[in-house]
Short mmCIF file of C-alpha atoms in Angstrom, two decimals:
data_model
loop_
_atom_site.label_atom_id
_atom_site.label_comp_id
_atom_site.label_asym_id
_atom_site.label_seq_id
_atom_site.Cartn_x
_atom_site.Cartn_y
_atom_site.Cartn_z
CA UNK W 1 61.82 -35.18 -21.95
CA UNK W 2 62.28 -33.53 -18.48
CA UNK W 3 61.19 -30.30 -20.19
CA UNK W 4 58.35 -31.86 -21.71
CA UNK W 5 57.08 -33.12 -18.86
CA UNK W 6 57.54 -29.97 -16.78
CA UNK W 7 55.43 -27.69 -18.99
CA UNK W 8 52.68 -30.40 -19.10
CA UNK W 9 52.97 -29.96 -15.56
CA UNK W 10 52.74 -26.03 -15.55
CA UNK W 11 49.85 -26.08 -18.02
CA UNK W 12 47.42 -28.74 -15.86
CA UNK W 13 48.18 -26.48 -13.01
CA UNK W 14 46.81 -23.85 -14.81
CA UNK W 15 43.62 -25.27 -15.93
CA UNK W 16 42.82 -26.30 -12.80
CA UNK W 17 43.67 -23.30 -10.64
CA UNK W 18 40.69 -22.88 -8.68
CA UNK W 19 40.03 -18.83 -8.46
CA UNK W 20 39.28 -17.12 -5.62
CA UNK W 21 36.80 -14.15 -4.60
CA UNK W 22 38.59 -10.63 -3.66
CA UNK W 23 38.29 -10.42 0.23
CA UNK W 24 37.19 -7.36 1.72
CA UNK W 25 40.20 -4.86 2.35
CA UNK W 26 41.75 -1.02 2.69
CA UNK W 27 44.53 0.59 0.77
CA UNK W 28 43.59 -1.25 -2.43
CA UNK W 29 45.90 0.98 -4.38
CA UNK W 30 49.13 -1.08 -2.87
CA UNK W 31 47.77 -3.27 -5.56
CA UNK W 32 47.84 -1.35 -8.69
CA UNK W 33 50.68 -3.07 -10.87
CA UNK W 34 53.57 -0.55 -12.02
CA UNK W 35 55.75 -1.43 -15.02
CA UNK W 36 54.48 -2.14 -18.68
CA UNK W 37 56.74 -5.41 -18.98
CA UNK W 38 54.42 -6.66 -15.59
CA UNK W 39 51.26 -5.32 -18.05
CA UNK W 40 52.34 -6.99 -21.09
CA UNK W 41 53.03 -10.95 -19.02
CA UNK W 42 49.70 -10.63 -16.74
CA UNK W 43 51.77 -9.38 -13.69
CA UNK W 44 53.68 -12.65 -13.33
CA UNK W 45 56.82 -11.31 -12.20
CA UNK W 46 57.65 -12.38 -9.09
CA UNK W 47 60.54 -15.20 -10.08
CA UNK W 48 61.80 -13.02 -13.06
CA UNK W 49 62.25 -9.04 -11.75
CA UNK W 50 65.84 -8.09 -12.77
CA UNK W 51 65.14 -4.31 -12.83
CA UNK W 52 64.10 -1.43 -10.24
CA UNK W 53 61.17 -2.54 -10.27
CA UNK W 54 61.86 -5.45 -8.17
CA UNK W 55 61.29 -3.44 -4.95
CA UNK W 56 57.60 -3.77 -5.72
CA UNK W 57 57.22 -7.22 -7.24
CA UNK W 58 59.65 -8.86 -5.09
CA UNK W 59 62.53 -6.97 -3.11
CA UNK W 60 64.55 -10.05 -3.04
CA UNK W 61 65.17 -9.98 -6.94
CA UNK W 62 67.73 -6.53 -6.32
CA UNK W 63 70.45 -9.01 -4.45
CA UNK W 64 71.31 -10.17 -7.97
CA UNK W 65 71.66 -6.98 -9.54
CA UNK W 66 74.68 -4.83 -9.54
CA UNK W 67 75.09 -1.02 -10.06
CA UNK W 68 72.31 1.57 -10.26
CA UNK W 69 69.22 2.53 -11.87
CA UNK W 70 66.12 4.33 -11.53
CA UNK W 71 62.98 4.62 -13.03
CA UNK W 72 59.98 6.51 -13.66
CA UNK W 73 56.53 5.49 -14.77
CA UNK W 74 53.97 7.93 -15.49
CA UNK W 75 49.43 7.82 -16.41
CA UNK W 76 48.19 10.30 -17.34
CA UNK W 77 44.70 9.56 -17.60
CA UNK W 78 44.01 6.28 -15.04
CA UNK W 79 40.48 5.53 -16.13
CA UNK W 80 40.34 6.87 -19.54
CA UNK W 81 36.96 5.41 -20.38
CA UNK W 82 35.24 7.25 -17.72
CA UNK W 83 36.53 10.63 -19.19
CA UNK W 84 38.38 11.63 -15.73
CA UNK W 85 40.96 13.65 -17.03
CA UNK W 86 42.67 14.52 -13.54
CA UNK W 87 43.19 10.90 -12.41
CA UNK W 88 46.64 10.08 -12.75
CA UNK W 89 49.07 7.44 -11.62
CA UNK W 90 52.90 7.89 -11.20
CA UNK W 91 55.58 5.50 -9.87
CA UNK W 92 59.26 6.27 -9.29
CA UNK W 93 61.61 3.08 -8.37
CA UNK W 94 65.61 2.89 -7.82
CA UNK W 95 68.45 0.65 -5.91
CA UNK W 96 72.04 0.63 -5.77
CA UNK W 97 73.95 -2.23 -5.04
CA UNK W 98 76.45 -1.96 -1.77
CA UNK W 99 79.47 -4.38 -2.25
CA UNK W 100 79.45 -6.62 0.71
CA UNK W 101 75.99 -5.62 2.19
CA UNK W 102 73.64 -5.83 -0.35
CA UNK W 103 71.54 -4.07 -2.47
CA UNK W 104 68.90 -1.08 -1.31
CA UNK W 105 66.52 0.42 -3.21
CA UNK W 106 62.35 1.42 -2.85
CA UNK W 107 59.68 3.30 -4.82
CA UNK W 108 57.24 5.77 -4.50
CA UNK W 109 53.87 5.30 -5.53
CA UNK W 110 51.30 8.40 -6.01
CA UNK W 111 47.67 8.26 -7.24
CA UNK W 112 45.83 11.23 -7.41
CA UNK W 113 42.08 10.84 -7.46
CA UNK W 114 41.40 14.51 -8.94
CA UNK W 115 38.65 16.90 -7.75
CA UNK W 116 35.25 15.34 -5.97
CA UNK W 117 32.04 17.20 -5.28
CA UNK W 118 31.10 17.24 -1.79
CA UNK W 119 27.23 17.20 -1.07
CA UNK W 120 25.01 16.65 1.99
CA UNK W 121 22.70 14.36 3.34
CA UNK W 122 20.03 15.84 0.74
CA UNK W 123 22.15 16.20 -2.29
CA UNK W 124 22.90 19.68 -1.62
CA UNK W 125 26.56 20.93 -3.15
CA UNK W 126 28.51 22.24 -0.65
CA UNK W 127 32.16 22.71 -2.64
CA UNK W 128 34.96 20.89 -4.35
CA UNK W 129 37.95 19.27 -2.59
CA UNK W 130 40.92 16.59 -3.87
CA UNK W 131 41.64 13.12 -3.30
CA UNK W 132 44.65 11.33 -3.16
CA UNK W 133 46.50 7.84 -2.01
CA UNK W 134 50.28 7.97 -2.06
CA UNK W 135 52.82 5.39 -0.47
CA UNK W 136 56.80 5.04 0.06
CA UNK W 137 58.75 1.91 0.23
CA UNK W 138 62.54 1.48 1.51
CA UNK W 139 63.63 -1.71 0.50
CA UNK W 140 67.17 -4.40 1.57
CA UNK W 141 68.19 -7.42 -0.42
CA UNK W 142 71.35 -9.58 0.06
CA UNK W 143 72.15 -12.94 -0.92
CA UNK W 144 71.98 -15.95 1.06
CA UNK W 145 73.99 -18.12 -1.62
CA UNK W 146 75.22 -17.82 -5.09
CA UNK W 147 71.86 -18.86 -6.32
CA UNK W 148 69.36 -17.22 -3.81
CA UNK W 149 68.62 -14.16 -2.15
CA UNK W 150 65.96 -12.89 1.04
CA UNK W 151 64.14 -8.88 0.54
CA UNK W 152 62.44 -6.74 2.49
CA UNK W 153 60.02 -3.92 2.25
CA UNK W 154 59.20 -1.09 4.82
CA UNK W 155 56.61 1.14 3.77
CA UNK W 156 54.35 4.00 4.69
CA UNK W 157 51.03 4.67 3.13
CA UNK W 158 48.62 7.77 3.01
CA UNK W 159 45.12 7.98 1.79
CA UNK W 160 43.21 11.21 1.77
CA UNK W 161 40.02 10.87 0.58
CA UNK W 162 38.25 13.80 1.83
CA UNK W 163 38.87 16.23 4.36
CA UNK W 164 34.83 15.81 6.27
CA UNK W 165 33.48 13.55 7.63
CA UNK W 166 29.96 11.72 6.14
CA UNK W 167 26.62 12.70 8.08
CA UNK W 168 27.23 12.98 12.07
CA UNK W 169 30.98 11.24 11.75
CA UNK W 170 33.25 13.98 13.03
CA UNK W 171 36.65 13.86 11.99
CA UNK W 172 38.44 13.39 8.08
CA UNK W 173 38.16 10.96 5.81
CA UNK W 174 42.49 9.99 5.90
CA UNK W 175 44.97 7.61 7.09
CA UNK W 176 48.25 6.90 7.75
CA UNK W 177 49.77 3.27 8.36
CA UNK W 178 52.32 0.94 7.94
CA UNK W 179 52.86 -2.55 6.50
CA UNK W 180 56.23 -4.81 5.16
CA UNK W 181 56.82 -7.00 2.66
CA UNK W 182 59.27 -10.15 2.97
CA UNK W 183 60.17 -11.91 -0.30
CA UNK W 184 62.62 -14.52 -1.59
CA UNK W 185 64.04 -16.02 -4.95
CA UNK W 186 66.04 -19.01 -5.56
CA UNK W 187 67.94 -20.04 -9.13
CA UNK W 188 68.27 -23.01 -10.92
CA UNK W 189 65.42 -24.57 -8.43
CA UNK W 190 65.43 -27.89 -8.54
CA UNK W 191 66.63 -27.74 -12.44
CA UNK W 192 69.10 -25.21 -13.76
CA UNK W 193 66.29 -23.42 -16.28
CA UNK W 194 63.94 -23.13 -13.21
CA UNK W 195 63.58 -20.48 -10.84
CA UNK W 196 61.26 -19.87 -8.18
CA UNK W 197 60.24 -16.90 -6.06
CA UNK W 198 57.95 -15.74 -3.29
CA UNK W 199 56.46 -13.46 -1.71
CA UNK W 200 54.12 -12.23 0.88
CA UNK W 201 53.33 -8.36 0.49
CA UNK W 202 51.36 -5.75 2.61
CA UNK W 203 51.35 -6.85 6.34
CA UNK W 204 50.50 -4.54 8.84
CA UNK W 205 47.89 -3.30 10.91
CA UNK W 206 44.28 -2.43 9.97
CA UNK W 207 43.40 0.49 8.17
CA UNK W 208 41.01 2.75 9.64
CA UNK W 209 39.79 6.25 8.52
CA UNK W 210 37.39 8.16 11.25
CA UNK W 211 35.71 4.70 12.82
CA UNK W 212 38.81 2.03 14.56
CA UNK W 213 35.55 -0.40 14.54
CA UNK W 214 35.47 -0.24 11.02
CA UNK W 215 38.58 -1.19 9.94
CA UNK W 216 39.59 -3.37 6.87
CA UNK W 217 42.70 -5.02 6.96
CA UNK W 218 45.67 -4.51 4.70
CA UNK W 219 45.11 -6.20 1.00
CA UNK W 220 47.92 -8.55 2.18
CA UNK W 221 48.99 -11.06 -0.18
CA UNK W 222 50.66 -14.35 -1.12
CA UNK W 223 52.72 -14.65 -4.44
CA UNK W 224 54.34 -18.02 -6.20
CA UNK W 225 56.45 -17.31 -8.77
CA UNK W 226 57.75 -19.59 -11.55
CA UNK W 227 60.17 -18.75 -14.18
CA UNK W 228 61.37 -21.69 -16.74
CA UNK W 229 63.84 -21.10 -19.14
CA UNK W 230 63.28 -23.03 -22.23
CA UNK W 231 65.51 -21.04 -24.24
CA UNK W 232 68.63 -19.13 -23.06
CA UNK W 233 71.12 -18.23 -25.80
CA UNK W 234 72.60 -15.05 -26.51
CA UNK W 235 70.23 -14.24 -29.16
CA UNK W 236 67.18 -15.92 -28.66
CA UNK W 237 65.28 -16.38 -25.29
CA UNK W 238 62.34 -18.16 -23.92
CA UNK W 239 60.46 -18.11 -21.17
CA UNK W 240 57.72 -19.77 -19.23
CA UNK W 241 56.29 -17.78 -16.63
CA UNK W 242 53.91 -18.73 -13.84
CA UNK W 243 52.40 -16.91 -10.97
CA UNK W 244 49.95 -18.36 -8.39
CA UNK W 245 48.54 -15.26 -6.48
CA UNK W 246 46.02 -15.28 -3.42
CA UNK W 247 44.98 -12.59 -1.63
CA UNK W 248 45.16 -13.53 2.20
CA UNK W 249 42.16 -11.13 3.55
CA UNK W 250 38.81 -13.28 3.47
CA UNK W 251 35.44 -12.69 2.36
CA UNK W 252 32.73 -11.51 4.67
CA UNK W 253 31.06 -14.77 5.01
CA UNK W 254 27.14 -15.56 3.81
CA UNK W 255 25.29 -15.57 6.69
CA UNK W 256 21.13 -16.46 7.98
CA UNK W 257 20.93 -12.59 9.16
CA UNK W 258 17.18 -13.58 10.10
CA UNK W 259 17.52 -17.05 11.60
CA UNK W 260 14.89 -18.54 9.03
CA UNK W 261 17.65 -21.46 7.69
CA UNK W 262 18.23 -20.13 4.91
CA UNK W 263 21.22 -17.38 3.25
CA UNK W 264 20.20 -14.51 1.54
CA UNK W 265 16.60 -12.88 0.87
CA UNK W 266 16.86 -11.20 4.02
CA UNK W 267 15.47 -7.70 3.07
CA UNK W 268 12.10 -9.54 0.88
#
């Protein structure tokens, strides 16, 4: 009955899980979800992650693991549909456990944009150049208690997007910056099939190319993370899985740009 009445629970909260507008924010590629098991359960992974991959979805999943293990993920083709053969996506994770300190680990995350065509102010081609975004994360888990565990994320991020500036902006079109994740997980939450994890990813400064008043903050974000076990034998296993995601960066607001009492229609 207990079950019962939990999944009833789970499934309500789904149907009536308002959704939310993406805010306005930089370094959207943090973003882009590695792993085909993440692909294949809608990215809810943030109370389940038993592999390397847990330095992205949450770092506090490696103080449960033991031993080593790396691994590689690899796109060839990004946006298939839009016939851009030279936009790819690769990801590279590992950890290694440390008896009596913990477990470290990170990833490295490349996306290469392929070759643009630069043109001026009238359309004129003036050459080719490359884009790419590419980030590294160092991550440290260690357990709090036999059933829970704290992570953290340090990571540096580049995006080079061109190498001019647009119109009269002097300077290049790149950045460099910082930002941290924290996480946590807890087993047997509450119930021993239930665990719960979160996490709050991306914090850090603005990110600014040639403008600092143009800024956009980091796409930081705030993960819940559900994991019930309905069935746990040796042979047969079942999960439910539930993630409640919201990204923390608001929307530019609607505003009366020309005073006349009412939004939008401004440029009629």
């Amino acid at each position: 009955m207990k079950r019962v009445a939990l999944c009833l629970g789970l499934y309500f909260i789904t149907l009536f899980t308002p959704l939310y507008s993406v805010g306005e924010a930089g370094a959207i590629f943090l973003l882009i979800a590695p792993g085909g098991r993440a692909g294949a359960l809608g990215e809810a992974q943030v109370a389940i992650t038993d592999d390397a991959y847990a330095s992205y979805w949450n770092p506090a999943g490696l103080g449960f693991l033991k031993g080593q293990e790396l691994s590689l993920m690899y796109v060839p083709e990004w946006l298939p549909g839009f016939n851009l053969d030279d936009m790819y996506y690769s990801f590279a994770a590992g950890r290694m456990s440390i008896p009596y300190l913990g477990t470290i680990g990170g990833h490295i995350i490349f996306l290469n944009l392929g070759k643009q065509t630069r043109t001026d102010e009238v359309g004129n081609i003036l050459g080719d150049f490359t884009s790419y975004m590419t980030a590294l994360t160092v991550s440290y888990s260690a357990l709090l208690s036999e059933n829970s565990s704290f992570g953290l994320n340090a990571k540096i991020f580049h995006q080079n997007l061109t190498p001019f500036g647009a119109g009269g902006e002097l300077g290049k079109g790149t950045s460099t910056d910082f930002g941290f994740d924290i996480g946590y997980m807890r087993k047997e939450f509450l119930s021993p099939e239930l665990d719960i994890g979160l996490t709050i990813t991306n914090i850090g400064p603005k990110v600014s190319f040639i403008d600092p008043a143009q800024a956009d903050p980091q796409p930081t974000n705030f993960t819940l993370g559900l994991n019930y076990r309905l069935i746990d034998e040796q042979f047969n296993k079942l999960n439910l899985i539930y993630d409640v995601d919201k990204l923390l960066v608001g929307s530019y607001a609607d505003m009366d740009w020309d005073g006349d009492g009412i939004i939008g229609g401004c440029d009629e």
